[in-house]
PDB file of C-alpha atoms in Angstrom:
ATOM      1  CA  MET A   8       9.981   1.608 -18.506  1.00  0.00           C
ATOM      2  CA  ARG A   9       7.675   2.354 -15.617  1.00  0.00           C
ATOM      3  CA  ARG A  10       7.407   0.803 -12.189  1.00  0.00           C
ATOM      4  CA  LEU A  11       3.837  -0.356 -11.533  1.00  0.00           C
ATOM      5  CA  ARG A  12       3.146  -0.312  -7.793  1.00  0.00           C
ATOM      6  CA  TRP A  13      -0.603  -0.332  -7.526  1.00  0.00           C
ATOM      7  CA  LEU A  14      -2.568  -3.476  -8.385  1.00  0.00           C
ATOM      8  CA  CYS A  15      -3.933  -5.455  -5.451  1.00  0.00           C
ATOM      9  CA  VAL A  16      -5.847  -8.671  -5.011  1.00  0.00           C
ATOM     10  CA  VAL A  17      -8.054  -8.665  -1.910  1.00  0.00           C
ATOM     11  CA  LEU A  18      -7.924 -12.104  -0.312  1.00  0.00           C
ATOM     12  CA  ALA A  19      -9.948 -11.396   2.804  1.00  0.00           C
ATOM     13  CA  SER A  20     -13.139  -9.499   3.422  1.00  0.00           C
ATOM     14  CA  CYS A  21     -12.607  -6.104   5.041  1.00  0.00           C
ATOM     15  CA  GLY A  22     -15.679  -5.053   7.009  1.00  0.00           C
ATOM     16  CA  SER A  23     -16.354  -1.573   8.335  1.00  0.00           C
ATOM     17  CA  GLY A  24     -14.832  -0.688  11.687  1.00  0.00           C
ATOM     18  CA  ALA A  25     -16.127   1.403  14.554  1.00  0.00           C
ATOM     19  CA  GLY A  26     -14.265   3.835  16.741  1.00  0.00           C
ATOM     20  CA  GLY A  27     -11.227   5.820  15.700  1.00  0.00           C
ATOM     21  CA  SER A  28      -9.774   9.194  16.606  1.00  0.00           C
ATOM     22  CA  GLY A  29     -10.013  12.433  14.682  1.00  0.00           C
ATOM     23  CA  VAL A  30     -11.009  10.964  11.295  1.00  0.00           C
ATOM     24  CA  GLY A  31     -14.565   9.755  11.676  1.00  0.00           C
ATOM     25  CA  ALA A  32     -14.849   5.978  11.948  1.00  0.00           C
ATOM     26  CA  ALA A  33     -11.244   5.185  11.057  1.00  0.00           C
ATOM     27  CA  ARG A  34      -9.561   2.471  13.107  1.00  0.00           C
ATOM     28  CA  ILE A  35      -6.377   3.825  14.712  1.00  0.00           C
ATOM     29  CA  ALA A  36      -3.625   2.048  16.666  1.00  0.00           C
ATOM     30  CA  PRO A  37      -2.142   2.726  19.129  1.00  0.00           C
ATOM     31  CA  GLU A  38      -5.168   4.290  20.796  1.00  0.00           C
ATOM     32  CA  HIS A  39      -3.352   7.354  22.136  1.00  0.00           C
ATOM     33  CA  LEU A  40      -2.830   8.669  18.587  1.00  0.00           C
ATOM     34  CA  THR A  41      -5.093  11.308  17.096  1.00  0.00           C
ATOM     35  CA  VAL A  42      -5.167  11.416  13.292  1.00  0.00           C
ATOM     36  CA  ARG A  43      -6.398  14.461  11.395  1.00  0.00           C
ATOM     37  CA  ALA A  44      -6.937  15.089   7.698  1.00  0.00           C
ATOM     38  CA  LEU A  45      -5.441  18.268   6.249  1.00  0.00           C
ATOM     39  CA  PRO A  46      -8.533  20.239   5.139  1.00  0.00           C
ATOM     40  CA  GLY A  47      -9.013  19.916   1.394  1.00  0.00           C
ATOM     41  CA  GLY A  48      -5.845  17.867   1.000  1.00  0.00           C
ATOM     42  CA  SER A  49      -7.117  14.407   0.119  1.00  0.00           C
ATOM     43  CA  GLY A  50      -9.831  14.806  -2.509  1.00  0.00           C
ATOM     44  CA  VAL A  51     -11.913  11.618  -2.700  1.00  0.00           C
ATOM     45  CA  LEU A  52      -9.570   9.536  -0.504  1.00  0.00           C
ATOM     46  CA  GLU A  53     -10.531   8.995   3.133  1.00  0.00           C
ATOM     47  CA  LEU A  54      -8.493   7.252   5.820  1.00  0.00           C
ATOM     48  CA  THR A  55     -10.221   4.098   7.108  1.00  0.00           C
ATOM     49  CA  GLY A  56      -7.423   2.605   9.214  1.00  0.00           C
ATOM     50  CA  LEU A  57      -3.908   3.422  10.430  1.00  0.00           C
ATOM     51  CA  SER A  58      -1.289   1.539  12.438  1.00  0.00           C
ATOM     52  CA  MET A  59       1.936   2.950  13.835  1.00  0.00           C
ATOM     53  CA  GLY A  60       4.423   0.465  15.229  1.00  0.00           C
ATOM     54  CA  GLN A  61       8.013   0.273  16.424  1.00  0.00           C
ATOM     55  CA  ALA A  62      10.112  -1.904  14.107  1.00  0.00           C
ATOM     56  CA  PRO A  63      13.658  -2.947  15.109  1.00  0.00           C
ATOM     57  CA  GLN A  64      15.267  -0.054  13.209  1.00  0.00           C
ATOM     58  CA  ARG A  65      12.604   2.687  13.299  1.00  0.00           C
ATOM     59  CA  ALA A  66       8.905   3.516  13.646  1.00  0.00           C
ATOM     60  CA  GLU A  67       6.626   2.616  10.725  1.00  0.00           C
ATOM     61  CA  VAL A  68       3.156   3.752   9.622  1.00  0.00           C
ATOM     62  CA  TYR A  69       0.630   1.713   7.609  1.00  0.00           C
ATOM     63  CA  ALA A  70      -2.614   3.181   6.272  1.00  0.00           C
ATOM     64  CA  ALA A  71      -5.781   2.119   4.435  1.00  0.00           C
ATOM     65  CA  LEU A  72      -7.471   4.730   2.223  1.00  0.00           C
ATOM     66  CA  LYS A  73     -10.919   4.435   0.659  1.00  0.00           C
ATOM     67  CA  ASN A  74     -12.199   6.281  -2.396  1.00  0.00           C
ATOM     68  CA  VAL A  75     -15.484   7.811  -1.234  1.00  0.00           C
ATOM     69  CA  GLY A  76     -16.032   9.725  -4.468  1.00  0.00           C
ATOM     70  CA  ALA A  77     -17.356   8.940  -7.935  1.00  0.00           C
ATOM     71  CA  THR A  78     -14.116   9.045  -9.964  1.00  0.00           C
ATOM     72  CA  PRO A  79     -10.834   7.067  -9.751  1.00  0.00           C
ATOM     73  CA  ALA A  80      -7.966   8.568  -7.734  1.00  0.00           C
ATOM     74  CA  CYS A  81      -4.837   7.931  -9.826  1.00  0.00           C
ATOM     75  CA  ASP A  82      -1.129   8.012  -8.953  1.00  0.00           C
ATOM     76  CA  ALA A  83      -2.052   8.810  -5.348  1.00  0.00           C
ATOM     77  CA  ALA A  84       0.377   9.507  -2.505  1.00  0.00           C
ATOM     78  CA  PHE A  85      -0.013   9.366   1.284  1.00  0.00           C
ATOM     79  CA  ALA A  86       1.845  12.149   3.108  1.00  0.00           C
ATOM     80  CA  ILE A  87       2.007  12.636   6.880  1.00  0.00           C
ATOM     81  CA  GLU A  88       3.416  15.053   9.424  1.00  0.00           C
ATOM     82  CA  LEU A  89       3.875  13.776  12.974  1.00  0.00           C
ATOM     83  CA  PHE A  90       3.626  15.936  16.108  1.00  0.00           C
ATOM     84  CA  ASP A  91       4.481  15.290  19.736  1.00  0.00           C
ATOM     85  CA  ARG A  92       2.022  15.840  22.581  1.00  0.00           C
ATOM     86  CA  SER A  93       3.033  19.515  22.817  1.00  0.00           C
ATOM     87  CA  GLU A  94       2.140  19.933  19.115  1.00  0.00           C
ATOM     88  CA  GLN A  95       5.741  20.306  17.940  1.00  0.00           C
ATOM     89  CA  SER A  96       6.500  18.751  14.551  1.00  0.00           C
ATOM     90  CA  VAL A  97       8.866  15.791  14.974  1.00  0.00           C
ATOM     91  CA  ALA A  98       8.885  14.053  11.562  1.00  0.00           C
ATOM     92  CA  ALA A  99       7.286  13.753   8.137  1.00  0.00           C
ATOM     93  CA  GLY A 100       6.982  11.038   5.518  1.00  0.00           C
ATOM     94  CA  ILE A 101       5.422  10.208   2.173  1.00  0.00           C
ATOM     95  CA  SER A 102       4.644   7.048   0.212  1.00  0.00           C
ATOM     96  CA  GLY A 103       2.799   6.011  -2.914  1.00  0.00           C
ATOM     97  CA  VAL A 104      -0.656   4.480  -2.425  1.00  0.00           C
ATOM     98  CA  LEU A 105      -0.972   0.879  -3.622  1.00  0.00           C
ATOM     99  CA  ALA A 106      -4.306   0.751  -5.410  1.00  0.00           C
ATOM    100  CA  PRO A 107      -6.822  -1.905  -6.409  1.00  0.00           C
ATOM    101  CA  ARG A 108      -6.276  -2.225 -10.150  1.00  0.00           C
ATOM    102  CA  PHE A 109      -4.670  -0.996 -13.348  1.00  0.00           C
ATOM    103  CA  TYR A 110      -6.201   1.566 -15.670  1.00  0.00           C
ATOM    104  CA  ARG A 111      -5.319   2.824 -19.157  1.00  0.00           C
ATOM    105  CA  ARG A 112      -5.450   6.522 -19.959  1.00  0.00           C
ATOM    106  CA  THR A 113      -7.943   7.362 -22.713  1.00  0.00           C
ATOM    107  CA  ASN A 114      -6.328  10.633 -23.783  1.00  0.00           C
ATOM    108  CA  GLY A 115      -4.409   8.977 -26.616  1.00  0.00           C
ATOM    109  CA  THR A 116      -1.230   8.133 -24.683  1.00  0.00           C
ATOM    110  CA  GLN A 117      -2.476   4.640 -23.662  1.00  0.00           C
ATOM    111  CA  ALA A 118      -0.334   4.991 -20.519  1.00  0.00           C
ATOM    112  CA  ILE A 119      -0.967   2.494 -17.731  1.00  0.00           C
ATOM    113  CA  VAL A 120      -1.638   3.968 -14.274  1.00  0.00           C
ATOM    114  CA  GLY A 121      -2.712   2.671 -10.887  1.00  0.00           C
ATOM    115  CA  CYS A 122      -5.923   4.123  -9.486  1.00  0.00           C
ATOM    116  CA  VAL A 123      -8.145   3.638  -6.452  1.00  0.00           C
ATOM    117  CA  GLY A 124     -11.578   3.316  -8.016  1.00  0.00           C
ATOM    118  CA  PRO A 125     -14.835   4.483  -6.401  1.00  0.00           C
ATOM    119  CA  GLY A 126     -15.531   2.395  -3.306  1.00  0.00           C
ATOM    120  CA  ALA A 127     -12.136   0.683  -3.437  1.00  0.00           C
ATOM    121  CA  VAL A 128      -9.405   0.737  -0.784  1.00  0.00           C
ATOM    122  CA  GLY A 129      -5.703   1.388  -1.339  1.00  0.00           C
ATOM    123  CA  MET A 130      -2.878   1.023   1.158  1.00  0.00           C
ATOM    124  CA  ALA A 131       0.378   2.791   1.969  1.00  0.00           C
ATOM    125  CA  ALA A 132       3.475   2.067   4.053  1.00  0.00           C
ATOM    126  CA  ILE A 133       5.884   4.703   5.381  1.00  0.00           C
ATOM    127  CA  MET A 134       9.007   2.907   6.587  1.00  0.00           C
ATOM    128  CA  ASP A 135      11.729   5.579   6.464  1.00  0.00           C
ATOM    129  CA  LEU A 136      10.919   7.752   9.480  1.00  0.00           C
ATOM    130  CA  PRO A 137      13.840   9.035  11.615  1.00  0.00           C
ATOM    131  CA  VAL A 138      15.613   6.311  13.579  1.00  0.00           C
ATOM    132  CA  ASP A 139      15.301   8.203  16.869  1.00  0.00           C
ATOM    133  CA  LEU A 140      11.518   8.635  16.596  1.00  0.00           C
ATOM    134  CA  ARG A 141       9.572   6.577  19.151  1.00  0.00           C
ATOM    135  CA  VAL A 142       5.879   5.731  18.789  1.00  0.00           C
ATOM    136  CA  GLU A 143       5.121   6.806  22.357  1.00  0.00           C
ATOM    137  CA  ASP A 144       6.492  10.288  21.606  1.00  0.00           C
ATOM    138  CA  VAL A 145       3.934  10.948  18.840  1.00  0.00           C
ATOM    139  CA  GLY A 146       0.680  12.601  19.899  1.00  0.00           C
ATOM    140  CA  PHE A 147      -1.059  13.174  16.577  1.00  0.00           C
ATOM    141  CA  ILE A 148      -0.627  12.798  12.833  1.00  0.00           C
ATOM    142  CA  VAL A 149      -1.868  15.070  10.054  1.00  0.00           C
ATOM    143  CA  TYR A 150      -2.230  13.449   6.641  1.00  0.00           C
ATOM    144  CA  HIS A 151      -3.148  14.341   3.080  1.00  0.00           C
ATOM    145  CA  CYS A 152      -3.421  12.335  -0.142  1.00  0.00           C
ATOM    146  CA  PRO A 153      -2.580  14.185  -3.361  1.00  0.00           C
ATOM    147  CA  HIS A 154      -3.793  12.386  -6.488  1.00  0.00           C
ATOM    148  CA  PHE A 155      -4.882  12.949 -10.080  1.00  0.00           C
ATOM    149  CA  ALA A 156      -8.373  12.752 -11.593  1.00  0.00           C
ATOM    150  CA  LEU A 157      -7.628  11.281 -15.032  1.00  0.00           C
ATOM    151  CA  GLU A 158      -9.694   9.991 -17.929  1.00  0.00           C
ATOM    152  CA  VAL A 159      -9.085   6.248 -17.666  1.00  0.00           C
ATOM    153  CA  GLU A 160     -10.589   2.834 -18.303  1.00  0.00           C
ATOM    154  CA  PRO A 161      -9.870  -0.369 -16.327  1.00  0.00           C
ATOM    155  CA  VAL A 162      -7.580  -3.018 -17.844  1.00  0.00           C
ATOM    156  CA  GLU A 163      -6.223  -6.404 -16.835  1.00  0.00           C
ATOM    157  CA  GLY A 164      -2.626  -6.599 -15.676  1.00  0.00           C
ATOM    158  CA  LEU A 165      -0.684  -8.356 -12.954  1.00  0.00           C
ATOM    159  CA  SER A 166      -2.444 -10.642 -10.478  1.00  0.00           C
ATOM    160  CA  VAL A 167      -1.544 -12.861  -7.521  1.00  0.00           C
ATOM    161  CA  HIS A 168      -2.626 -16.518  -7.436  1.00  0.00           C
ATOM    162  CA  GLU A 169      -2.447 -19.334  -4.884  1.00  0.00           C
ATOM    163  CA  LEU A 170      -1.423 -17.003  -2.080  1.00  0.00           C
ATOM    164  CA  GLN A 171      -0.889 -18.858   1.188  1.00  0.00           C
ATOM    165  CA  THR A 172       0.723 -18.269   4.562  1.00  0.00           C
ATOM    166  CA  VAL A 173       4.030 -19.938   5.450  1.00  0.00           C
ATOM    167  CA  ARG A 174       5.266 -20.276   9.031  1.00  0.00           C
ATOM    168  CA  ARG A 175       8.876 -19.160   9.493  1.00  0.00           C
ATOM    169  CA  ASP A 176      11.041 -18.612  12.571  1.00  0.00           C
ATOM    170  CA  ALA A 177      10.595 -14.832  12.236  1.00  0.00           C
ATOM    171  CA  GLY A 178       6.791 -15.035  11.870  1.00  0.00           C
ATOM    172  CA  THR A 179       4.377 -15.462   8.957  1.00  0.00           C
ATOM    173  CA  ALA A 180       5.530 -15.197   5.329  1.00  0.00           C
ATOM    174  CA  PHE A 181       3.378 -15.368   2.193  1.00  0.00           C
ATOM    175  CA  ALA A 182       3.986 -17.494  -0.885  1.00  0.00           C
ATOM    176  CA  GLY A 183       2.259 -17.608  -4.256  1.00  0.00           C
ATOM    177  CA  HIS A 184       2.529 -16.770  -7.955  1.00  0.00           C
ATOM    178  CA  LEU A 185       2.481 -13.412  -9.724  1.00  0.00           C
ATOM    179  CA  VAL A 186       0.838 -13.822 -13.151  1.00  0.00           C
ATOM    180  CA  ASN A 187       1.500 -11.389 -16.002  1.00  0.00           C
ATOM    181  CA  GLY A 188      -1.736 -10.554 -17.834  1.00  0.00           C
ATOM    182  CA  PHE A 189      -0.199  -7.723 -19.860  1.00  0.00           C
ATOM    183  CA  ASP A 190       0.709  -8.212 -23.528  1.00  0.00           C
ATOM    184  CA  VAL A 191       4.364  -7.295 -22.842  1.00  0.00           C
ATOM    185  CA  THR A 192       7.089  -8.722 -20.612  1.00  0.00           C
ATOM    186  CA  VAL A 193       7.281  -7.441 -17.039  1.00  0.00           C
ATOM    187  CA  SER A 194      10.677  -7.078 -15.357  1.00  0.00           C
ATOM    188  CA  ARG A 195      11.620  -6.541 -11.685  1.00  0.00           C
ATOM    189  CA  PRO A 196       8.512  -8.324 -10.336  1.00  0.00           C
ATOM    190  CA  ALA A 197       7.523  -7.668  -6.736  1.00  0.00           C
ATOM    191  CA  VAL A 198       4.674  -8.391  -4.334  1.00  0.00           C
ATOM    192  CA  SER A 199       3.709  -6.502  -1.162  1.00  0.00           C
ATOM    193  CA  VAL A 200       1.326  -8.179   1.296  1.00  0.00           C
ATOM    194  CA  PHE A 201      -0.489  -6.331   4.094  1.00  0.00           C
ATOM    195  CA  PRO A 202      -1.905  -8.394   6.978  1.00  0.00           C
ATOM    196  CA  VAL A 203      -5.144  -6.740   8.149  1.00  0.00           C
ATOM    197  CA  ASP A 204      -7.453  -6.856  11.163  1.00  0.00           C
ATOM    198  CA  PRO A 205     -11.197  -7.643  10.857  1.00  0.00           C
ATOM    199  CA  GLY A 206     -11.920  -3.993  10.021  1.00  0.00           C
ATOM    200  CA  GLY A 207      -9.342  -3.839   7.234  1.00  0.00           C
ATOM    201  CA  ARG A 208      -6.705  -1.892   9.192  1.00  0.00           C
ATOM    202  CA  PRO A 209      -3.204  -2.835   7.939  1.00  0.00           C
ATOM    203  CA  LEU A 210      -0.951  -4.289  10.650  1.00  0.00           C
ATOM    204  CA  GLY A 211       2.336  -4.417   8.734  1.00  0.00           C
ATOM    205  CA  MET A 212       3.773  -5.282   5.341  1.00  0.00           C
ATOM    206  CA  ALA A 213       5.748  -8.230   3.923  1.00  0.00           C
ATOM    207  CA  GLU A 214       7.579  -8.005   0.594  1.00  0.00           C
ATOM    208  CA  SER A 215       9.233 -10.070  -2.103  1.00  0.00           C
ATOM    209  CA  ARG A 216      11.007  -8.533  -5.086  1.00  0.00           C
ATOM    210  CA  SER A 217      13.552  -9.373  -7.755  1.00  0.00           C
ATOM    211  CA  ASP A 218      15.802  -7.003  -9.698  1.00  0.00           C
ATOM    212  CA  VAL A 219      16.830  -9.670 -12.225  1.00  0.00           C
ATOM    213  CA  ASP A 220      13.782 -11.810 -13.054  1.00  0.00           C
ATOM    214  CA  GLU A 221      11.470 -11.198 -16.012  1.00  0.00           C
ATOM    215  CA  VAL A 222       7.909 -12.485 -16.484  1.00  0.00           C
ATOM    216  CA  PRO A 223       6.800 -12.953 -20.125  1.00  0.00           C
ATOM    217  CA  THR A 224       3.163 -12.314 -20.997  1.00  0.00           C
ATOM    218  CA  GLY A 225       0.873 -15.092 -19.752  1.00  0.00           C
ATOM    219  CA  GLU A 226       3.530 -16.614 -17.485  1.00  0.00           C
ATOM    220  CA  SER A 227       4.098 -16.450 -13.724  1.00  0.00           C
ATOM    221  CA  TRP A 228       6.753 -15.699 -11.109  1.00  0.00           C
ATOM    222  CA  GLN A 229       6.910 -17.719  -7.900  1.00  0.00           C
ATOM    223  CA  PHE A 230       7.616 -15.757  -4.720  1.00  0.00           C
ATOM    224  CA  GLU A 231       7.873 -15.923  -0.949  1.00  0.00           C
ATOM    225  CA  THR A 232       7.798 -12.713   1.075  1.00  0.00           C
ATOM    226  CA  SER A 233       9.640 -11.650   4.186  1.00  0.00           C
ATOM    227  CA  ALA A 234       7.994 -12.613   7.477  1.00  0.00           C
ATOM    228  CA  VAL A 235       5.804 -10.466   9.729  1.00  0.00           C
ATOM    229  CA  GLU A 236       4.913 -11.107  13.355  1.00  0.00           C
ATOM    230  CA  GLU A 237       1.348  -9.764  13.426  1.00  0.00           C
ATOM    231  CA  ASN A 238      -1.579 -12.140  13.936  1.00  0.00           C
ATOM    232  CA  ALA A 239      -4.036 -11.056  11.235  1.00  0.00           C
ATOM    233  CA  SER A 240      -7.532 -12.082  10.220  1.00  0.00           C
ATOM    234  CA  GLY A 241      -6.782 -11.591   6.511  1.00  0.00           C
ATOM    235  CA  PHE A 242      -4.324 -10.131   4.057  1.00  0.00           C
ATOM    236  CA  VAL A 243      -4.196  -8.004   0.918  1.00  0.00           C
ATOM    237  CA  ALA A 244      -1.575  -8.520  -1.828  1.00  0.00           C
ATOM    238  CA  PHE A 245      -0.268  -6.005  -4.363  1.00  0.00           C
ATOM    239  CA  PRO A 246       1.736  -7.270  -7.382  1.00  0.00           C
ATOM    240  CA  GLN A 247       4.141  -4.823  -9.007  1.00  0.00           C
ATOM    241  CA  GLY A 248       6.568  -4.701 -11.903  1.00  0.00           C
ATOM    242  CA  VAL A 249       8.115  -2.709 -14.743  1.00  0.00           C
ATOM    243  CA  LEU A 250       6.506  -2.900 -18.193  1.00  0.00           C
ATOM    244  CA  GLN A 251       9.007  -3.486 -21.004  1.00  0.00           C
ATOM    245  CA  ALA A 252       8.623  -1.553 -24.234  1.00  0.00           C
ATOM    246  CA  PRO A 253       6.791  -3.618 -26.894  1.00  0.00           C
TER     247      PRO A 253
END
């Protein structure tokens, strides 16, 4: 069985943003942060937006990454090292990149992978930074995005339908249906939703997941995510699950 953490359904238009710090036209918040790419460390993936915020338990980082190349970036990761204003390393983190669709390897294995295709945007969330790290103590971030260039072809898979916002006491949650378009049952369904600003910069992440439910082929799973406080102009949803053996 394999956890699939990559397919997204874009439910709001993400225009290009101006400004940024250290990485071309990327949109960065808070503004005091400088973000730098490790030379040669990201291949075809380029940062287009990053948010760092202080959650109740710890600081969190959310990033949008665009494939500016001609080939899919598969099984990608987003790794960061954080430095204070005196350029001392204070923390590091890594997360998988949630990508726009599923692909099948064409090397004979028929394995399903998640890839950020040319021109597409994936997202990542790093939510396990040290508890004593404060956003105001971070001066700059260095990132890189290791990934694989595989021989693949796009396939249908999981998708999110009827996604809508739901007002809760803690903020905005998201409700909808995850539909299984694979020809096998999917277990442990999950959905991650990123609220975004007009330039496509992720502002946070809401999640819903089940460790017990199964979704047969052609059927759906109803969900409601946790709530987020950010006021967003749109949102991007990523369905996930574990493919059962046929």
